[in-house]
Amino acid sequence: MFTRYCRSMLCTPAIAVDRYANCHRSGADICLVDLEDSVPPQAKAEARIRASAFFTGESAAGRRCAVRVNVITEPDGMRDLLALREYPVRPSIVLVPKVESPRDIEIVARLLRPVRPDLELCAVIETPRGVENATAIAAASPRPRALIFGSADYASALGTQLRWGPLAQARTRVVNAARAAEVEAIDSPTFQLQDLTALRREAILAQDLGFSGKIALHPRQVAIINQVFSPDAESLEAARRVVAAGQRSGQGITTVDGVMVGRPFFEASQRLLDEFDPSG
């Protein structure tokens, strides 16, 4: 499924203030400042203070900016949530790490929605318990805007290699849970920062599996991710032919380019054109 909601999400450590502007100007659909894994324990308090500038800087204007807090069942996570309530510009998107039950989403919403009613929450699924409960998490009240698969922590918990094969089943479960609840599914980063071939390969596999976007760890990864998670000109032209055929057939079964198509094809093609067709 192609969608412009979040093809790419670029992650920047909260302590790296000098990289904030580059993140905002990267072309990523969502710009993310991270308070969790990229910040060492002794720098958590400083990062919490610095991250406020990620949302107020001149380069942040017009950008969709998010924050990943620490695990909310730990003291630093609670401190993060309380600090966000006092930011002069509060983030519109919060990533909640290591979500294992709908209650995790409810807690964050109860703390932050009174000061940011339009807040969007993204649940990071990165533990065996989280994968087991992904369906319930995706349908939580309030419902998260997206499920994000966290490969590194999940592989570590399983004691397996950080490769596509061993993690394919977990990825499939996350995507299925997200789609069943009609929320987005976003894939974890490719950690080989210099290997753009590996990035493209993983992004294609993720898109084929049903993910609608992927996290980036470096600005150079953003353009490739955006390209993979956007339809090319040929796909758009094919979608136009399918939509036109559906209109001619009254939404009945017909053929396009030798392929039998019906209502699911018409609907998918129309969604694609609604989001990505520059001709309207």
Short mmCIF file of N, CA and C in Angstrom, two decimals, residues 54-202:
data_model
loop_
_atom_site.label_atom_id
_atom_site.label_comp_id
_atom_site.label_asym_id
_atom_site.label_seq_id
_atom_site.Cartn_x
_atom_site.Cartn_y
_atom_site.Cartn_z
N PHE A 54 13.91 21.27 18.91
CA PHE A 54 13.61 20.55 17.67
C PHE A 54 12.27 21.01 17.09
N PHE A 55 11.38 21.46 17.95
CA PHE A 55 10.03 21.84 17.53
C PHE A 55 9.86 23.35 17.38
N THR A 56 10.82 24.13 17.85
CA THR A 56 10.69 25.59 17.82
C THR A 56 11.63 26.25 16.83
N GLY A 57 12.65 25.54 16.36
CA GLY A 57 13.62 26.14 15.45
C GLY A 57 12.99 26.60 14.14
N GLU A 58 13.64 27.55 13.49
CA GLU A 58 13.13 28.10 12.23
C GLU A 58 12.97 27.01 11.18
N SER A 59 13.91 26.06 11.15
CA SER A 59 13.85 25.01 10.12
C SER A 59 12.70 24.04 10.35
N ALA A 60 12.09 24.06 11.53
CA ALA A 60 10.98 23.16 11.82
C ALA A 60 9.65 23.65 11.27
N ALA A 61 9.62 24.89 10.81
CA ALA A 61 8.37 25.47 10.32
C ALA A 61 7.84 24.66 9.14
N GLY A 62 6.59 24.28 9.23
CA GLY A 62 5.96 23.54 8.15
C GLY A 62 6.30 22.07 8.10
N ARG A 63 7.12 21.59 9.01
CA ARG A 63 7.51 20.18 9.03
C ARG A 63 6.65 19.43 10.04
N ARG A 64 6.45 18.13 9.79
CA ARG A 64 5.78 17.27 10.76
C ARG A 64 6.87 16.67 11.65
N CYS A 65 6.85 17.07 12.91
CA CYS A 65 7.93 16.71 13.84
C CYS A 65 7.42 15.79 14.94
N ALA A 66 8.23 14.78 15.25
CA ALA A 66 7.86 13.77 16.23
C ALA A 66 8.97 13.59 17.24
N VAL A 67 8.64 12.91 18.34
CA VAL A 67 9.62 12.58 19.35
C VAL A 67 9.43 11.13 19.77
N ARG A 68 10.55 10.42 19.99
CA ARG A 68 10.45 9.10 20.61
C ARG A 68 10.90 9.23 22.05
N VAL A 69 10.01 8.90 22.96
CA VAL A 69 10.31 8.98 24.38
C VAL A 69 10.96 7.67 24.84
N ASN A 70 11.39 7.65 26.07
CA ASN A 70 11.91 6.42 26.66
C ASN A 70 10.74 5.52 27.07
N VAL A 71 11.07 4.30 27.43
CA VAL A 71 10.04 3.32 27.82
C VAL A 71 9.23 3.89 28.98
N ILE A 72 7.92 3.92 28.84
CA ILE A 72 7.10 4.64 29.81
C ILE A 72 6.95 3.91 31.14
N THR A 73 7.38 2.66 31.20
CA THR A 73 7.34 1.94 32.47
C THR A 73 8.61 2.16 33.27
N GLU A 74 9.50 3.03 32.77
CA GLU A 74 10.74 3.36 33.46
C GLU A 74 10.75 4.85 33.81
N PRO A 75 11.54 5.25 34.81
CA PRO A 75 11.51 6.66 35.25
C PRO A 75 11.78 7.67 34.15
N ASP A 76 12.75 7.38 33.27
CA ASP A 76 13.05 8.35 32.22
C ASP A 76 11.87 8.54 31.27
N GLY A 77 11.12 7.49 31.04
CA GLY A 77 9.94 7.63 30.19
C GLY A 77 8.90 8.54 30.80
N MET A 78 8.66 8.39 32.08
CA MET A 78 7.71 9.25 32.77
C MET A 78 8.20 10.70 32.78
N ARG A 79 9.50 10.87 32.99
CA ARG A 79 10.06 12.23 32.97
C ARG A 79 9.90 12.87 31.59
N ASP A 80 10.08 12.07 30.54
CA ASP A 80 9.90 12.58 29.19
C ASP A 80 8.49 13.10 28.98
N LEU A 81 7.51 12.31 29.37
CA LEU A 81 6.11 12.69 29.15
C LEU A 81 5.76 13.97 29.91
N LEU A 82 6.22 14.07 31.13
CA LEU A 82 5.95 15.28 31.91
C LEU A 82 6.64 16.49 31.31
N ALA A 83 7.86 16.29 30.78
CA ALA A 83 8.58 17.40 30.14
C ALA A 83 7.86 17.85 28.88
N LEU A 84 7.34 16.93 28.09
CA LEU A 84 6.65 17.29 26.85
C LEU A 84 5.43 18.17 27.12
N ARG A 85 4.80 17.96 28.25
CA ARG A 85 3.64 18.78 28.60
C ARG A 85 4.01 20.25 28.73
N GLU A 86 5.28 20.52 29.06
CA GLU A 86 5.72 21.90 29.32
C GLU A 86 6.46 22.52 28.13
N TYR A 87 6.69 21.78 27.06
CA TYR A 87 7.37 22.36 25.91
C TYR A 87 6.55 23.52 25.35
N PRO A 88 7.19 24.61 24.92
CA PRO A 88 6.44 25.72 24.33
C PRO A 88 5.71 25.33 23.05
N VAL A 89 6.32 24.44 22.25
CA VAL A 89 5.66 23.84 21.09
C VAL A 89 5.68 22.34 21.31
N ARG A 90 4.52 21.77 21.49
CA ARG A 90 4.45 20.34 21.82
C ARG A 90 4.41 19.52 20.54
N PRO A 91 5.08 18.39 20.53
CA PRO A 91 5.10 17.55 19.32
C PRO A 91 3.71 17.05 18.97
N SER A 92 3.48 16.93 17.67
CA SER A 92 2.18 16.42 17.21
C SER A 92 2.18 14.90 17.10
N ILE A 93 3.38 14.29 17.12
CA ILE A 93 3.50 12.84 16.99
C ILE A 93 4.46 12.34 18.07
N VAL A 94 4.06 11.31 18.80
CA VAL A 94 4.92 10.71 19.83
C VAL A 94 5.05 9.22 19.54
N LEU A 95 6.30 8.74 19.47
CA LEU A 95 6.57 7.32 19.34
C LEU A 95 6.74 6.72 20.73
N VAL A 96 5.98 5.68 21.00
CA VAL A 96 6.02 5.01 22.30
C VAL A 96 6.78 3.70 22.12
N PRO A 97 7.97 3.56 22.71
CA PRO A 97 8.77 2.35 22.48
C PRO A 97 8.33 1.16 23.32
N LYS A 98 8.66 -0.02 22.80
CA LYS A 98 8.44 -1.29 23.52
C LYS A 98 7.01 -1.41 24.05
N VAL A 99 6.06 -1.06 23.22
CA VAL A 99 4.65 -1.20 23.60
C VAL A 99 4.31 -2.69 23.67
N GLU A 100 3.68 -3.09 24.78
CA GLU A 100 3.33 -4.50 24.96
C GLU A 100 1.86 -4.71 25.26
N SER A 101 1.11 -3.62 25.46
CA SER A 101 -0.33 -3.74 25.70
C SER A 101 -1.00 -2.42 25.35
N PRO A 102 -2.31 -2.46 25.10
CA PRO A 102 -3.04 -1.21 24.83
C PRO A 102 -2.91 -0.19 25.95
N ARG A 103 -2.68 -0.68 27.16
CA ARG A 103 -2.57 0.22 28.31
C ARG A 103 -1.42 1.22 28.14
N ASP A 104 -0.34 0.80 27.49
CA ASP A 104 0.79 1.71 27.27
C ASP A 104 0.35 2.93 26.46
N ILE A 105 -0.45 2.69 25.42
CA ILE A 105 -0.95 3.79 24.59
C ILE A 105 -1.91 4.67 25.39
N GLU A 106 -2.76 4.05 26.19
CA GLU A 106 -3.73 4.80 26.99
C GLU A 106 -3.03 5.73 27.98
N ILE A 107 -1.97 5.26 28.60
CA ILE A 107 -1.25 6.07 29.58
C ILE A 107 -0.68 7.33 28.94
N VAL A 108 -0.03 7.16 27.78
CA VAL A 108 0.56 8.31 27.09
C VAL A 108 -0.53 9.28 26.66
N ALA A 109 -1.61 8.76 26.14
CA ALA A 109 -2.71 9.63 25.71
C ALA A 109 -3.29 10.41 26.88
N ARG A 110 -3.46 9.77 28.02
CA ARG A 110 -4.03 10.45 29.19
C ARG A 110 -3.15 11.60 29.66
N LEU A 111 -1.83 11.43 29.53
CA LEU A 111 -0.91 12.47 29.98
C LEU A 111 -0.77 13.62 28.99
N LEU A 112 -0.81 13.32 27.70
CA LEU A 112 -0.45 14.33 26.70
C LEU A 112 -1.63 14.93 25.95
N ARG A 113 -2.71 14.18 25.77
CA ARG A 113 -3.81 14.72 24.98
C ARG A 113 -4.50 15.93 25.62
N PRO A 114 -4.51 16.07 26.94
CA PRO A 114 -5.09 17.30 27.50
C PRO A 114 -4.37 18.56 27.04
N VAL A 115 -3.08 18.46 26.72
CA VAL A 115 -2.33 19.64 26.27
C VAL A 115 -2.08 19.62 24.77
N ARG A 116 -2.38 18.51 24.11
CA ARG A 116 -2.25 18.42 22.65
C ARG A 116 -3.37 17.49 22.14
N PRO A 117 -4.59 18.02 21.99
CA PRO A 117 -5.74 17.16 21.65
C PRO A 117 -5.60 16.41 20.34
N ASP A 118 -4.84 16.97 19.38
CA ASP A 118 -4.70 16.31 18.09
C ASP A 118 -3.47 15.39 18.03
N LEU A 119 -2.95 15.02 19.17
CA LEU A 119 -1.75 14.19 19.24
C LEU A 119 -1.94 12.85 18.53
N GLU A 120 -0.93 12.47 17.75
CA GLU A 120 -0.90 11.15 17.12
C GLU A 120 0.14 10.30 17.85
N LEU A 121 -0.22 9.05 18.14
CA LEU A 121 0.68 8.13 18.83
C LEU A 121 1.05 6.99 17.90
N CYS A 122 2.34 6.66 17.89
CA CYS A 122 2.83 5.53 17.11
C CYS A 122 3.41 4.51 18.08
N ALA A 123 2.92 3.28 17.99
CA ALA A 123 3.35 2.21 18.90
C ALA A 123 4.50 1.44 18.26
N VAL A 124 5.65 1.43 18.94
CA VAL A 124 6.79 0.68 18.44
C VAL A 124 6.71 -0.75 19.00
N ILE A 125 6.60 -1.71 18.10
CA ILE A 125 6.47 -3.12 18.47
C ILE A 125 7.84 -3.76 18.31
N GLU A 126 8.48 -4.10 19.43
CA GLU A 126 9.87 -4.56 19.35
C GLU A 126 10.23 -5.60 20.41
N THR A 127 9.21 -6.24 20.98
CA THR A 127 9.45 -7.32 21.94
C THR A 127 8.55 -8.49 21.57
N PRO A 128 8.89 -9.71 22.01
CA PRO A 128 8.01 -10.85 21.74
C PRO A 128 6.60 -10.64 22.26
N ARG A 129 6.47 -10.06 23.45
CA ARG A 129 5.12 -9.81 23.99
C ARG A 129 4.39 -8.78 23.14
N GLY A 130 5.12 -7.78 22.66
CA GLY A 130 4.50 -6.79 21.80
C GLY A 130 3.98 -7.38 20.51
N VAL A 131 4.77 -8.27 19.90
CA VAL A 131 4.33 -8.93 18.67
C VAL A 131 3.10 -9.79 18.95
N GLU A 132 3.11 -10.53 20.07
CA GLU A 132 1.96 -11.36 20.42
C GLU A 132 0.69 -10.52 20.59
N ASN A 133 0.85 -9.29 21.10
CA ASN A 133 -0.31 -8.44 21.40
C ASN A 133 -0.53 -7.35 20.35
N ALA A 134 0.11 -7.48 19.20
CA ALA A 134 0.05 -6.41 18.19
C ALA A 134 -1.37 -6.10 17.75
N THR A 135 -2.21 -7.11 17.62
CA THR A 135 -3.58 -6.88 17.18
C THR A 135 -4.35 -6.03 18.18
N ALA A 136 -4.21 -6.36 19.46
CA ALA A 136 -4.89 -5.57 20.50
C ALA A 136 -4.32 -4.16 20.59
N ILE A 137 -3.01 -4.02 20.42
CA ILE A 137 -2.38 -2.70 20.49
C ILE A 137 -2.87 -1.82 19.35
N ALA A 138 -2.95 -2.39 18.15
CA ALA A 138 -3.38 -1.61 16.99
C ALA A 138 -4.82 -1.12 17.15
N ALA A 139 -5.62 -1.86 17.89
CA ALA A 139 -7.02 -1.50 18.09
C ALA A 139 -7.26 -0.79 19.41
N ALA A 140 -6.19 -0.32 20.05
CA ALA A 140 -6.31 0.33 21.36
C ALA A 140 -7.20 1.56 21.27
N SER A 141 -7.69 1.99 22.41
CA SER A 141 -8.46 3.23 22.49
C SER A 141 -7.73 4.18 23.44
N PRO A 142 -7.22 5.30 22.93
CA PRO A 142 -7.29 5.76 21.55
C PRO A 142 -6.41 4.92 20.63
N ARG A 143 -6.81 4.84 19.39
CA ARG A 143 -6.09 4.02 18.42
C ARG A 143 -4.79 4.69 18.00
N PRO A 144 -3.68 3.95 17.98
CA PRO A 144 -2.44 4.54 17.48
C PRO A 144 -2.56 4.86 16.00
N ARG A 145 -1.77 5.82 15.54
CA ARG A 145 -1.80 6.19 14.11
C ARG A 145 -1.00 5.19 13.28
N ALA A 146 -0.03 4.52 13.92
CA ALA A 146 0.79 3.56 13.19
C ALA A 146 1.42 2.58 14.15
N LEU A 147 1.72 1.39 13.63
CA LEU A 147 2.59 0.43 14.31
C LEU A 147 3.95 0.49 13.63
N ILE A 148 5.00 0.52 14.43
CA ILE A 148 6.36 0.56 13.91
C ILE A 148 7.09 -0.68 14.39
N PHE A 149 7.68 -1.43 13.48
CA PHE A 149 8.42 -2.62 13.86
C PHE A 149 9.85 -2.24 14.24
N GLY A 150 10.29 -2.68 15.43
CA GLY A 150 11.65 -2.42 15.88
C GLY A 150 12.47 -3.69 15.81
N SER A 151 13.29 -3.81 14.78
CA SER A 151 13.99 -5.07 14.52
C SER A 151 15.13 -5.35 15.49
N ALA A 152 15.88 -4.32 15.88
CA ALA A 152 17.08 -4.55 16.69
C ALA A 152 16.72 -5.13 18.05
N ASP A 153 15.80 -4.50 18.76
CA ASP A 153 15.42 -5.01 20.07
C ASP A 153 14.73 -6.37 19.98
N TYR A 154 13.93 -6.54 18.93
CA TYR A 154 13.23 -7.82 18.77
C TYR A 154 14.23 -8.95 18.52
N ALA A 155 15.20 -8.72 17.63
CA ALA A 155 16.21 -9.74 17.35
C ALA A 155 17.02 -10.06 18.60
N SER A 156 17.34 -9.02 19.37
CA SER A 156 18.09 -9.23 20.61
C SER A 156 17.29 -10.07 21.60
N ALA A 157 15.99 -9.79 21.71
CA ALA A 157 15.14 -10.54 22.64
C ALA A 157 15.03 -12.01 22.24
N LEU A 158 15.04 -12.27 20.92
CA LEU A 158 14.94 -13.64 20.44
C LEU A 158 16.28 -14.36 20.42
N GLY A 159 17.37 -13.57 20.48
CA GLY A 159 18.70 -14.16 20.37
C GLY A 159 19.00 -14.62 18.96
N THR A 160 18.43 -13.92 17.97
CA THR A 160 18.63 -14.29 16.58
C THR A 160 19.40 -13.20 15.85
N GLN A 161 19.72 -13.46 14.59
CA GLN A 161 20.47 -12.51 13.79
C GLN A 161 19.57 -11.40 13.27
N LEU A 162 20.16 -10.22 13.11
CA LEU A 162 19.43 -9.07 12.60
C LEU A 162 19.41 -9.14 11.07
N ARG A 163 18.72 -10.16 10.58
CA ARG A 163 18.58 -10.36 9.13
C ARG A 163 17.10 -10.46 8.79
N TRP A 164 16.80 -10.31 7.51
CA TRP A 164 15.41 -10.29 7.10
C TRP A 164 14.69 -11.60 7.39
N GLY A 165 15.33 -12.72 7.04
CA GLY A 165 14.68 -14.02 7.16
C GLY A 165 14.16 -14.34 8.55
N PRO A 166 15.01 -14.29 9.59
CA PRO A 166 14.53 -14.65 10.93
C PRO A 166 13.43 -13.73 11.47
N LEU A 167 13.34 -12.52 10.91
CA LEU A 167 12.36 -11.55 11.44
C LEU A 167 11.14 -11.39 10.54
N ALA A 168 11.08 -12.16 9.45
CA ALA A 168 10.00 -11.98 8.49
C ALA A 168 8.63 -12.28 9.10
N GLN A 169 8.54 -13.31 9.93
CA GLN A 169 7.26 -13.66 10.52
C GLN A 169 6.74 -12.55 11.43
N ALA A 170 7.64 -11.98 12.24
CA ALA A 170 7.22 -10.90 13.14
C ALA A 170 6.78 -9.68 12.33
N ARG A 171 7.51 -9.37 11.28
CA ARG A 171 7.11 -8.24 10.42
C ARG A 171 5.71 -8.47 9.85
N THR A 172 5.45 -9.68 9.38
CA THR A 172 4.15 -10.00 8.81
C THR A 172 3.04 -9.81 9.83
N ARG A 173 3.27 -10.23 11.06
CA ARG A 173 2.26 -10.10 12.10
C ARG A 173 1.99 -8.63 12.42
N VAL A 174 3.03 -7.82 12.42
CA VAL A 174 2.85 -6.39 12.70
C VAL A 174 2.04 -5.74 11.58
N VAL A 175 2.39 -6.05 10.33
CA VAL A 175 1.65 -5.46 9.20
C VAL A 175 0.20 -5.90 9.24
N ASN A 176 -0.05 -7.17 9.47
CA ASN A 176 -1.43 -7.66 9.48
C ASN A 176 -2.25 -7.01 10.60
N ALA A 177 -1.64 -6.87 11.77
CA ALA A 177 -2.34 -6.22 12.88
C ALA A 177 -2.67 -4.77 12.55
N ALA A 178 -1.72 -4.08 11.93
CA ALA A 178 -1.94 -2.68 11.57
C ALA A 178 -3.06 -2.55 10.55
N ARG A 179 -3.02 -3.38 9.51
CA ARG A 179 -4.03 -3.27 8.46
C ARG A 179 -5.41 -3.68 8.95
N ALA A 180 -5.45 -4.66 9.85
CA ALA A 180 -6.74 -5.07 10.41
C ALA A 180 -7.40 -3.92 11.16
N ALA A 181 -6.58 -3.07 11.79
CA ALA A 181 -7.10 -1.93 12.54
C ALA A 181 -7.15 -0.66 11.71
N GLU A 182 -6.75 -0.76 10.44
CA GLU A 182 -6.73 0.38 9.52
C GLU A 182 -5.81 1.49 10.00
N VAL A 183 -4.63 1.09 10.47
CA VAL A 183 -3.59 2.05 10.81
C VAL A 183 -2.36 1.74 9.95
N GLU A 184 -1.38 2.64 9.96
CA GLU A 184 -0.20 2.47 9.12
C GLU A 184 0.79 1.49 9.75
N ALA A 185 1.64 0.94 8.89
CA ALA A 185 2.71 0.05 9.33
C ALA A 185 4.03 0.59 8.79
N ILE A 186 5.00 0.81 9.68
CA ILE A 186 6.28 1.42 9.30
C ILE A 186 7.40 0.47 9.73
N ASP A 187 8.33 0.23 8.83
CA ASP A 187 9.39 -0.73 9.08
C ASP A 187 10.57 -0.08 9.81
N SER A 188 11.35 -0.93 10.45
CA SER A 188 12.52 -0.49 11.21
C SER A 188 13.64 -0.03 10.27
N PRO A 189 14.67 0.61 10.80
CA PRO A 189 15.75 1.12 9.95
C PRO A 189 16.61 0.00 9.37
N THR A 190 17.35 0.37 8.32
CA THR A 190 18.49 -0.42 7.86
C THR A 190 19.72 0.19 8.51
N PHE A 191 20.46 -0.59 9.25
CA PHE A 191 21.53 -0.04 10.09
C PHE A 191 22.86 0.11 9.37
N GLN A 192 22.99 -0.47 8.17
CA GLN A 192 24.21 -0.29 7.38
C GLN A 192 24.13 1.07 6.67
N LEU A 193 24.65 2.10 7.31
CA LEU A 193 24.45 3.46 6.83
C LEU A 193 25.11 3.72 5.48
N GLN A 194 26.21 3.03 5.19
CA GLN A 194 26.92 3.26 3.93
C GLN A 194 26.43 2.38 2.80
N ASP A 195 25.68 1.35 3.11
CA ASP A 195 25.26 0.37 2.11
C ASP A 195 23.86 0.72 1.60
N LEU A 196 23.81 1.58 0.58
CA LEU A 196 22.52 2.00 0.06
C LEU A 196 21.85 0.90 -0.75
N THR A 197 22.63 -0.05 -1.25
CA THR A 197 22.05 -1.19 -1.94
C THR A 197 21.24 -2.04 -0.97
N ALA A 198 21.81 -2.27 0.22
CA ALA A 198 21.08 -3.03 1.25
C ALA A 198 19.83 -2.28 1.68
N LEU A 199 19.93 -0.96 1.78
CA LEU A 199 18.76 -0.16 2.15
C LEU A 199 17.65 -0.33 1.12
N ARG A 200 17.98 -0.21 -0.14
CA ARG A 200 16.96 -0.34 -1.19
C ARG A 200 16.35 -1.74 -1.17
N ARG A 201 17.19 -2.75 -0.99
CA ARG A 201 16.69 -4.13 -0.97
C ARG A 201 15.71 -4.32 0.18
N GLU A 202 16.06 -3.86 1.38
CA GLU A 202 15.17 -4.01 2.53
C GLU A 202 13.89 -3.19 2.36
#
